[in-house]
PDB file of C-alpha atoms in Angstrom:
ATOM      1  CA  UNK A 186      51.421 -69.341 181.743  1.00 49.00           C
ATOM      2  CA  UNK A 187      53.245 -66.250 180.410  1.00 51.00           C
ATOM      3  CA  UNK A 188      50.831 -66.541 177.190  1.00 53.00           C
ATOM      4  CA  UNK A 189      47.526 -66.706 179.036  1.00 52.00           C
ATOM      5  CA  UNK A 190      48.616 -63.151 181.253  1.00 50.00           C
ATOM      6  CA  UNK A 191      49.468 -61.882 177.903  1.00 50.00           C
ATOM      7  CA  UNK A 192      46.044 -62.641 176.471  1.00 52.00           C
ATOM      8  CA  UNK A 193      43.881 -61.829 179.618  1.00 51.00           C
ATOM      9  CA  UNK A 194      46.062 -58.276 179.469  1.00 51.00           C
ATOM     10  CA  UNK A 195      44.962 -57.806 175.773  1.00 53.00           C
ATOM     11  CA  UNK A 196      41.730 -58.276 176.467  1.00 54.00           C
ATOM     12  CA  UNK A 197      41.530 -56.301 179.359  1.00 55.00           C
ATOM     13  CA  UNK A 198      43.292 -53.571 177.852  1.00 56.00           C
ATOM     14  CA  UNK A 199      40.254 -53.640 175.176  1.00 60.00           C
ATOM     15  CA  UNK A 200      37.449 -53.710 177.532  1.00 68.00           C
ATOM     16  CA  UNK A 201      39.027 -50.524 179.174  1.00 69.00           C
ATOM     17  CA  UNK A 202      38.833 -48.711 175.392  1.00 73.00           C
ATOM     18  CA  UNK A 203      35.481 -49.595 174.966  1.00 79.00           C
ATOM     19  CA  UNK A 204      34.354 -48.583 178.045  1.00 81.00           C
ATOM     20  CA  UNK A 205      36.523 -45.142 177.739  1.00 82.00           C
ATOM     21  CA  UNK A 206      35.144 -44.717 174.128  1.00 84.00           C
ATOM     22  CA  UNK A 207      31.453 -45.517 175.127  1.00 85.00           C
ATOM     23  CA  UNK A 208      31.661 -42.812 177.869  1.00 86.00           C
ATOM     24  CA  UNK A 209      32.976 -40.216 175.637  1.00 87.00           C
ATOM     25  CA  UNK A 210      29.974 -40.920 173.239  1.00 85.00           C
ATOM     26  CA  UNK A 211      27.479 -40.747 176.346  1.00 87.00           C
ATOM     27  CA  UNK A 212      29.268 -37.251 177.307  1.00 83.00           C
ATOM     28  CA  UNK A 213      29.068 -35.938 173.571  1.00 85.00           C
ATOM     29  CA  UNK A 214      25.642 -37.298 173.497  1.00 83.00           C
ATOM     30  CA  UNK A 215      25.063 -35.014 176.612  1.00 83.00           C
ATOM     31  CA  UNK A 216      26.724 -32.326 175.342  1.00 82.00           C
ATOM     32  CA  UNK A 217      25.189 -31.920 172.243  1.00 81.00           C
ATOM     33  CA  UNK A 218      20.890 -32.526 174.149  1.00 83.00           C
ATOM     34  CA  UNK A 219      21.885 -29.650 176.342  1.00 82.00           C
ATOM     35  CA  UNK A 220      23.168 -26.935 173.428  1.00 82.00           C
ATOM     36  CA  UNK A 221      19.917 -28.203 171.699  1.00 81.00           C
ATOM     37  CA  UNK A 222      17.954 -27.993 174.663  1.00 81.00           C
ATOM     38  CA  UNK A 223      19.604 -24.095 175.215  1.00 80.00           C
ATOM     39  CA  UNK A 224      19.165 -23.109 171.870  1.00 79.00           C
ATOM     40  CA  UNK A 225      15.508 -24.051 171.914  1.00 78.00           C
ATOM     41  CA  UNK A 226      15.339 -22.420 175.198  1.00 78.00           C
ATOM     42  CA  UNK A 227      16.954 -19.173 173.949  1.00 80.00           C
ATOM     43  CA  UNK A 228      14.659 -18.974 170.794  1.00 79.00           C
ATOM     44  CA  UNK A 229      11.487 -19.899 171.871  1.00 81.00           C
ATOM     45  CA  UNK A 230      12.106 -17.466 174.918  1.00 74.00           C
ATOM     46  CA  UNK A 231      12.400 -14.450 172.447  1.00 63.00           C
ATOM     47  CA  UNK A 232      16.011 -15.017 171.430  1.00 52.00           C
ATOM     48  CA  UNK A 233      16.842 -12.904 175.036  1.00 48.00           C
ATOM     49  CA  UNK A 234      15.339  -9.476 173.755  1.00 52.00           C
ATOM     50  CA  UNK A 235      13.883  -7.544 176.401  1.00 52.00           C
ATOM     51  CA  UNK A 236      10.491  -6.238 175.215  1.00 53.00           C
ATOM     52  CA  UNK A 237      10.518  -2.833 174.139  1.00 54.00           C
ATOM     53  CA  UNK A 238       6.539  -2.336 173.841  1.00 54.00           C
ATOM     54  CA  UNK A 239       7.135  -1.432 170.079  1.00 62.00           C
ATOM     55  CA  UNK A 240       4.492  -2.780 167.743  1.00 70.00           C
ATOM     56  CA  UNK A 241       5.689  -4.234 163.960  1.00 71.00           C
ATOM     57  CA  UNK A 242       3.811  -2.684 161.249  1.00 82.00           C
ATOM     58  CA  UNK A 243       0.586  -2.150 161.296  1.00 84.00           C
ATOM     59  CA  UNK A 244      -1.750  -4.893 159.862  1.00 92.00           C
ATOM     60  CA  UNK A 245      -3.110  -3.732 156.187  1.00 93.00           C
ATOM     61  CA  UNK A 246      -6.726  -4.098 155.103  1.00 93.00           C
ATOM     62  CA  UNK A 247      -8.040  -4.145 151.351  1.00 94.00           C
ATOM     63  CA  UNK A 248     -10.984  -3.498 149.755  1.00 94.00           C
ATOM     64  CA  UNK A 249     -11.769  -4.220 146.626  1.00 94.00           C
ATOM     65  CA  UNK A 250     -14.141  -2.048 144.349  1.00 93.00           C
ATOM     66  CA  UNK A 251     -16.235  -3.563 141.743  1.00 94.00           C
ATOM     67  CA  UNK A 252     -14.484  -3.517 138.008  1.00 95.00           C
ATOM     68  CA  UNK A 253     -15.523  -0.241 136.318  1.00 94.00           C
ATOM     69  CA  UNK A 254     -15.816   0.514 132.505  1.00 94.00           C
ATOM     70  CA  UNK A 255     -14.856   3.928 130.651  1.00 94.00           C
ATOM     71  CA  UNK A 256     -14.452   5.665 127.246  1.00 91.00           C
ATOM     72  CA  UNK A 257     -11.000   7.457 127.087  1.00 89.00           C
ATOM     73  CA  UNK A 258      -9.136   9.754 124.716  1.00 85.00           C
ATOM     74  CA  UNK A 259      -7.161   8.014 122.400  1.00 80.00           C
ATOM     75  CA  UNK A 260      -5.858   8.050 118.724  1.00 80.00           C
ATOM     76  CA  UNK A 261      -8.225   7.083 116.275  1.00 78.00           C
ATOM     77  CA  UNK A 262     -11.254   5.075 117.325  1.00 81.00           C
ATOM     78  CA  UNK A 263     -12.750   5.156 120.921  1.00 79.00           C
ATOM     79  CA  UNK A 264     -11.180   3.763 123.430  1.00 85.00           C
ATOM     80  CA  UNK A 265     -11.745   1.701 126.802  1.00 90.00           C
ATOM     81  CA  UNK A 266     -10.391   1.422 130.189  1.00 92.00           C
ATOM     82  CA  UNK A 267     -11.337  -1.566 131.927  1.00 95.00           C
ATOM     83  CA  UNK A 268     -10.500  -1.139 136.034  1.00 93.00           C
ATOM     84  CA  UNK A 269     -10.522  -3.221 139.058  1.00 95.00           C
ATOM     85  CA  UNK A 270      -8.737  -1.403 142.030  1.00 95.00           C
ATOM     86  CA  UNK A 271      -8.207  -1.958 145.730  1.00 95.00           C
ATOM     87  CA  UNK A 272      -7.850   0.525 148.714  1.00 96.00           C
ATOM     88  CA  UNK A 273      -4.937   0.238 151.111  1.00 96.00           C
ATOM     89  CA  UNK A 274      -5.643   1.285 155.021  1.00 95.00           C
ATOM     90  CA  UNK A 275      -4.192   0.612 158.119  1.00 95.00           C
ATOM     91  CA  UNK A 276      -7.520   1.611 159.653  1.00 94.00           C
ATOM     92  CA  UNK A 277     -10.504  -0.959 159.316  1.00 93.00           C
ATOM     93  CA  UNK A 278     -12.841   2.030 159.685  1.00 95.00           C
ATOM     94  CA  UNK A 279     -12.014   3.284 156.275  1.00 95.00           C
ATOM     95  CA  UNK A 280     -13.339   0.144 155.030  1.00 94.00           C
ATOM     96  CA  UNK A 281     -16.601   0.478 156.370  1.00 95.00           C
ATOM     97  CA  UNK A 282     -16.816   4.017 155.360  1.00 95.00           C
ATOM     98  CA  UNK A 283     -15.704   3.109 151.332  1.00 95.00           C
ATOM     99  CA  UNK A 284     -18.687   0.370 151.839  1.00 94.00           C
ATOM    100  CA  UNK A 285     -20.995   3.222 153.106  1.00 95.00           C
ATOM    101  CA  UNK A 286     -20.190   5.722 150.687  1.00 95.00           C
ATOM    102  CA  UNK A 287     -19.016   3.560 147.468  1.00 95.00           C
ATOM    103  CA  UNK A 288     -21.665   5.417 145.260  1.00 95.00           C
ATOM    104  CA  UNK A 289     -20.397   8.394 145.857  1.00 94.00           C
ATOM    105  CA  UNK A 290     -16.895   6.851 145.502  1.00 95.00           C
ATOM    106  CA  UNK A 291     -17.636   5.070 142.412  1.00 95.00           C
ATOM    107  CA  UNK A 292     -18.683   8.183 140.798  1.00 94.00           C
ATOM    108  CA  UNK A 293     -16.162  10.223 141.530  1.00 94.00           C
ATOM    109  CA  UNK A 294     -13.874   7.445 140.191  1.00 95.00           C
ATOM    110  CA  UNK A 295     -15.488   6.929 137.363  1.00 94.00           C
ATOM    111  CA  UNK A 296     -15.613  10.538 136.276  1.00 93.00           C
ATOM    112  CA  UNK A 297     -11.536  10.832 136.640  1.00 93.00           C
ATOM    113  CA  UNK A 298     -10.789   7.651 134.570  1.00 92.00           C
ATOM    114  CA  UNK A 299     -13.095   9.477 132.223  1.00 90.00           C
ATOM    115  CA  UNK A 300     -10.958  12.341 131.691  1.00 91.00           C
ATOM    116  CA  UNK A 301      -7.839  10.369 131.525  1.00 89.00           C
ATOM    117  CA  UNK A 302      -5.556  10.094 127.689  1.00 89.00           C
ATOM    118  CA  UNK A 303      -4.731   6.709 126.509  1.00 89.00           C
ATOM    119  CA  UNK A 304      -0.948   7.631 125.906  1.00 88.00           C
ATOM    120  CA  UNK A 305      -0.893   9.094 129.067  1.00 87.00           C
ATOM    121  CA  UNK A 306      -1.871   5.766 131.167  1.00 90.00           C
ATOM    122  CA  UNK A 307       0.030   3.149 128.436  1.00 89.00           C
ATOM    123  CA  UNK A 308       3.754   3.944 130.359  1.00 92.00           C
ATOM    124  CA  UNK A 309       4.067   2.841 134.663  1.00 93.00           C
ATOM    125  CA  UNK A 310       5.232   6.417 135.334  1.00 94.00           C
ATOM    126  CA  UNK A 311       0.872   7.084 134.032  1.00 93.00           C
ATOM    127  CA  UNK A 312      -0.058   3.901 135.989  1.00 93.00           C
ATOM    128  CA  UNK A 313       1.593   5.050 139.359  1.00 95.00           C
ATOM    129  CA  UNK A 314       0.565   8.782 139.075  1.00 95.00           C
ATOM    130  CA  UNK A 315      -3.427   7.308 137.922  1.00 95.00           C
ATOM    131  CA  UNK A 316      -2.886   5.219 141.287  1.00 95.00           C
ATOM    132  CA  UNK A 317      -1.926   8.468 143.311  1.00 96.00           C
ATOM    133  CA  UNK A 318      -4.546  10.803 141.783  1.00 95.00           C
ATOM    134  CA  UNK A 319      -6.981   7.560 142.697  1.00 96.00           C
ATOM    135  CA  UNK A 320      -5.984   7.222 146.669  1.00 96.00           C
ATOM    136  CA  UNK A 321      -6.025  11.705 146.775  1.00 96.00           C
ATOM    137  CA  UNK A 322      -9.569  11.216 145.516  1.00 95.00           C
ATOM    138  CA  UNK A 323     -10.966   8.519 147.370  1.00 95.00           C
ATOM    139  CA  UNK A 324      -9.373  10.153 150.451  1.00 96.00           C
ATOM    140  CA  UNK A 325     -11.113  13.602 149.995  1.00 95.00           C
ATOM    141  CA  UNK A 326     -14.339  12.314 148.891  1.00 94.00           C
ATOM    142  CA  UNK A 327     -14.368  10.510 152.561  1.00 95.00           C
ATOM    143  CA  UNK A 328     -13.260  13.091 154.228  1.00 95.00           C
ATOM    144  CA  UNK A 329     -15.632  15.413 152.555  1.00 94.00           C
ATOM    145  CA  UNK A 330     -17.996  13.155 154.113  1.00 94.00           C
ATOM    146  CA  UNK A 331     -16.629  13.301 157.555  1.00 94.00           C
ATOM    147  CA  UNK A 332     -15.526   9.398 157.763  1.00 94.00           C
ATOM    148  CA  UNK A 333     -12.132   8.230 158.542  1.00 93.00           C
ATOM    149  CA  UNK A 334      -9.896   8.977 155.125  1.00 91.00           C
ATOM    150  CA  UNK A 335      -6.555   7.602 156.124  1.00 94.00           C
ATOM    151  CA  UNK A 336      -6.061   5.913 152.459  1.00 95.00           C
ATOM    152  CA  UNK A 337      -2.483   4.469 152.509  1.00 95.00           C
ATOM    153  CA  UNK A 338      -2.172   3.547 148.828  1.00 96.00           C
ATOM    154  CA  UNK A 339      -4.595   2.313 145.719  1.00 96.00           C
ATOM    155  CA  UNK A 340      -3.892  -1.240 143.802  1.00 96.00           C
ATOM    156  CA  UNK A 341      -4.540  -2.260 140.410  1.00 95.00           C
ATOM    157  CA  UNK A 342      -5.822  -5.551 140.087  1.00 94.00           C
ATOM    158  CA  UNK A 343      -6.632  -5.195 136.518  1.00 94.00           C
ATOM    159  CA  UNK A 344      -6.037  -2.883 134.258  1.00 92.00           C
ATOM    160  CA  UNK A 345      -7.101  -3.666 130.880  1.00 92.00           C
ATOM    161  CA  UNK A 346      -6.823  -0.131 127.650  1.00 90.00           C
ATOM    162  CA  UNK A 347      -8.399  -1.040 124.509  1.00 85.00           C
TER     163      UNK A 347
END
């Protein structure tokens, strides 16, 4: 009789672990659907930032001019300048005023790769100053024109000497 309390004590002494152990997995289980549940609460709330009213950055628009062709200055034979260039605004209207005025734009363009020296573009410090003198020229022939000239930068997609 002493052996069968001893065994019904074992196993009762079990079933009370596995019922302890199976309740702290149900409260970790808990635990751990209700930091998830927070945390996708907290970021999908805005991370708990009150709203300033500041924008980000303004959105960019590009436009992309046609590739142009010119004879430059070089040492010995002639030389080509093969260009395809895009103009940086924050202000759509600029794009519709390049589209209204690109022959005008185009020209001017043209006529100041013209003048340019082949050693003078062939370094980046050329390139980068080329793309400045670009985006001051497109700017003022716009303005000249009364449109909207706010030209934030000027692109090379290609640039091609020869």
């Amino acid at each position: 009789m002493a052996e069968k309390e001893v065994e019904l004590g074992e196993e009762g002494a079990g079933n009370k672990g596995k019922k302890g152990l199976l309740w702290i997995v149900i409260l970790l289980v808990l635990v751990f659907a209700g930091a998830g549940a927070a945390a996708a609460w907290f970021f999908l709330s805005g991370g708990g930032e009150e709203e300033t009213g500041e924008e980000g950055p303004a959105e960019r628009h590009y436009h992309g001019l046609e590739p142009m062709t010119v004879n430059i200055d070089g040492p010995g034979r002639i030389r080509y300048l093969r260009l395809e260039l895009s103009v940086v605004t924050t202000d759509p209207e600029v794009i519709e005023a390049l589209e209204r005025h690109m022959p005008a734009v185009r020209n001017d363009v043209l006529g100041l790769l013209g003048e340019k020296h082949y050693d003078d573009l062939n370094t980046r410090d050329g390139k980068e100053s080329l793309a400045e003198e670009l985006r001051e020229a497109i700017a003022e022939i716009l303005e000249e024109r009364d449109a909207p000239h706010d030209v934030e930068a000027v692109r090379f997609n290609e640039l091609v000497m020869q």
